[in-house]
Amino acid sequence: METIAQVLKVDHVTVLTTDEDVRAAEREQWDDGTNFLAVAPGVVLGYERNVATNTMLRHHGIEVVSIVGSELGRGRGGPRCLTCPIERESAL
């Protein structure tokens, strides 16, 4: 975390975690609880089914825009994954 803070030129990096037991945490991760899309400072998009993660983020002052995503998640991707283009133009 110290190296990340140095690269980002900030004093420190805060790692947020939920207060769940191991089984609940695994379920939340399987439901893409770690796959959020930051759209602005302090604003993220995430699946509404990730109640524990959304609650924890809101508790820390982060605005969570919840999306339903029952069909979107069938491919095992979340809001961040869904914004990544499959085909890109060459950078050269």
Short mmCIF file of C-alpha atoms in Angstrom, two decimals, residues 7-38:
data_model
loop_
_atom_site.label_atom_id
_atom_site.label_comp_id
_atom_site.label_asym_id
_atom_site.label_seq_id
_atom_site.Cartn_x
_atom_site.Cartn_y
_atom_site.Cartn_z
CA VAL A 7 2.83 6.34 -7.13
CA LEU A 8 -0.50 8.12 -6.63
CA LYS A 9 1.24 10.91 -4.72
CA VAL A 10 -1.09 10.63 -1.72
CA ASP A 11 -0.31 10.29 1.98
CA HIS A 12 -1.89 6.87 2.35
CA VAL A 13 -4.18 4.33 0.71
CA THR A 14 -7.17 3.04 2.64
CA VAL A 15 -8.28 -0.56 2.07
CA LEU A 16 -11.97 -1.06 2.85
CA THR A 17 -13.34 -4.44 3.94
CA THR A 18 -16.76 -5.70 4.96
CA ASP A 19 -17.52 -7.26 8.35
CA GLU A 20 -18.65 -10.65 7.06
CA ASP A 21 -17.84 -14.24 7.83
CA VAL A 22 -15.79 -16.15 5.26
CA ARG A 23 -18.77 -17.87 3.61
CA ALA A 24 -20.76 -14.63 3.20
CA ALA A 25 -17.67 -12.86 1.86
CA GLU A 26 -17.10 -15.59 -0.72
CA ARG A 27 -20.74 -15.36 -1.84
CA GLU A 28 -20.48 -11.58 -2.17
CA GLN A 29 -17.29 -11.93 -4.22
CA TRP A 30 -18.93 -14.56 -6.46
CA ASP A 31 -21.71 -12.04 -7.11
CA ASP A 32 -19.08 -9.57 -8.37
CA GLY A 33 -18.89 -7.60 -5.12
CA THR A 34 -15.37 -6.61 -6.11
CA ASN A 35 -16.28 -5.46 -9.61
CA PHE A 36 -17.29 -1.80 -9.39
CA LEU A 37 -16.79 1.02 -11.87
CA ALA A 38 -15.59 4.38 -10.54
#
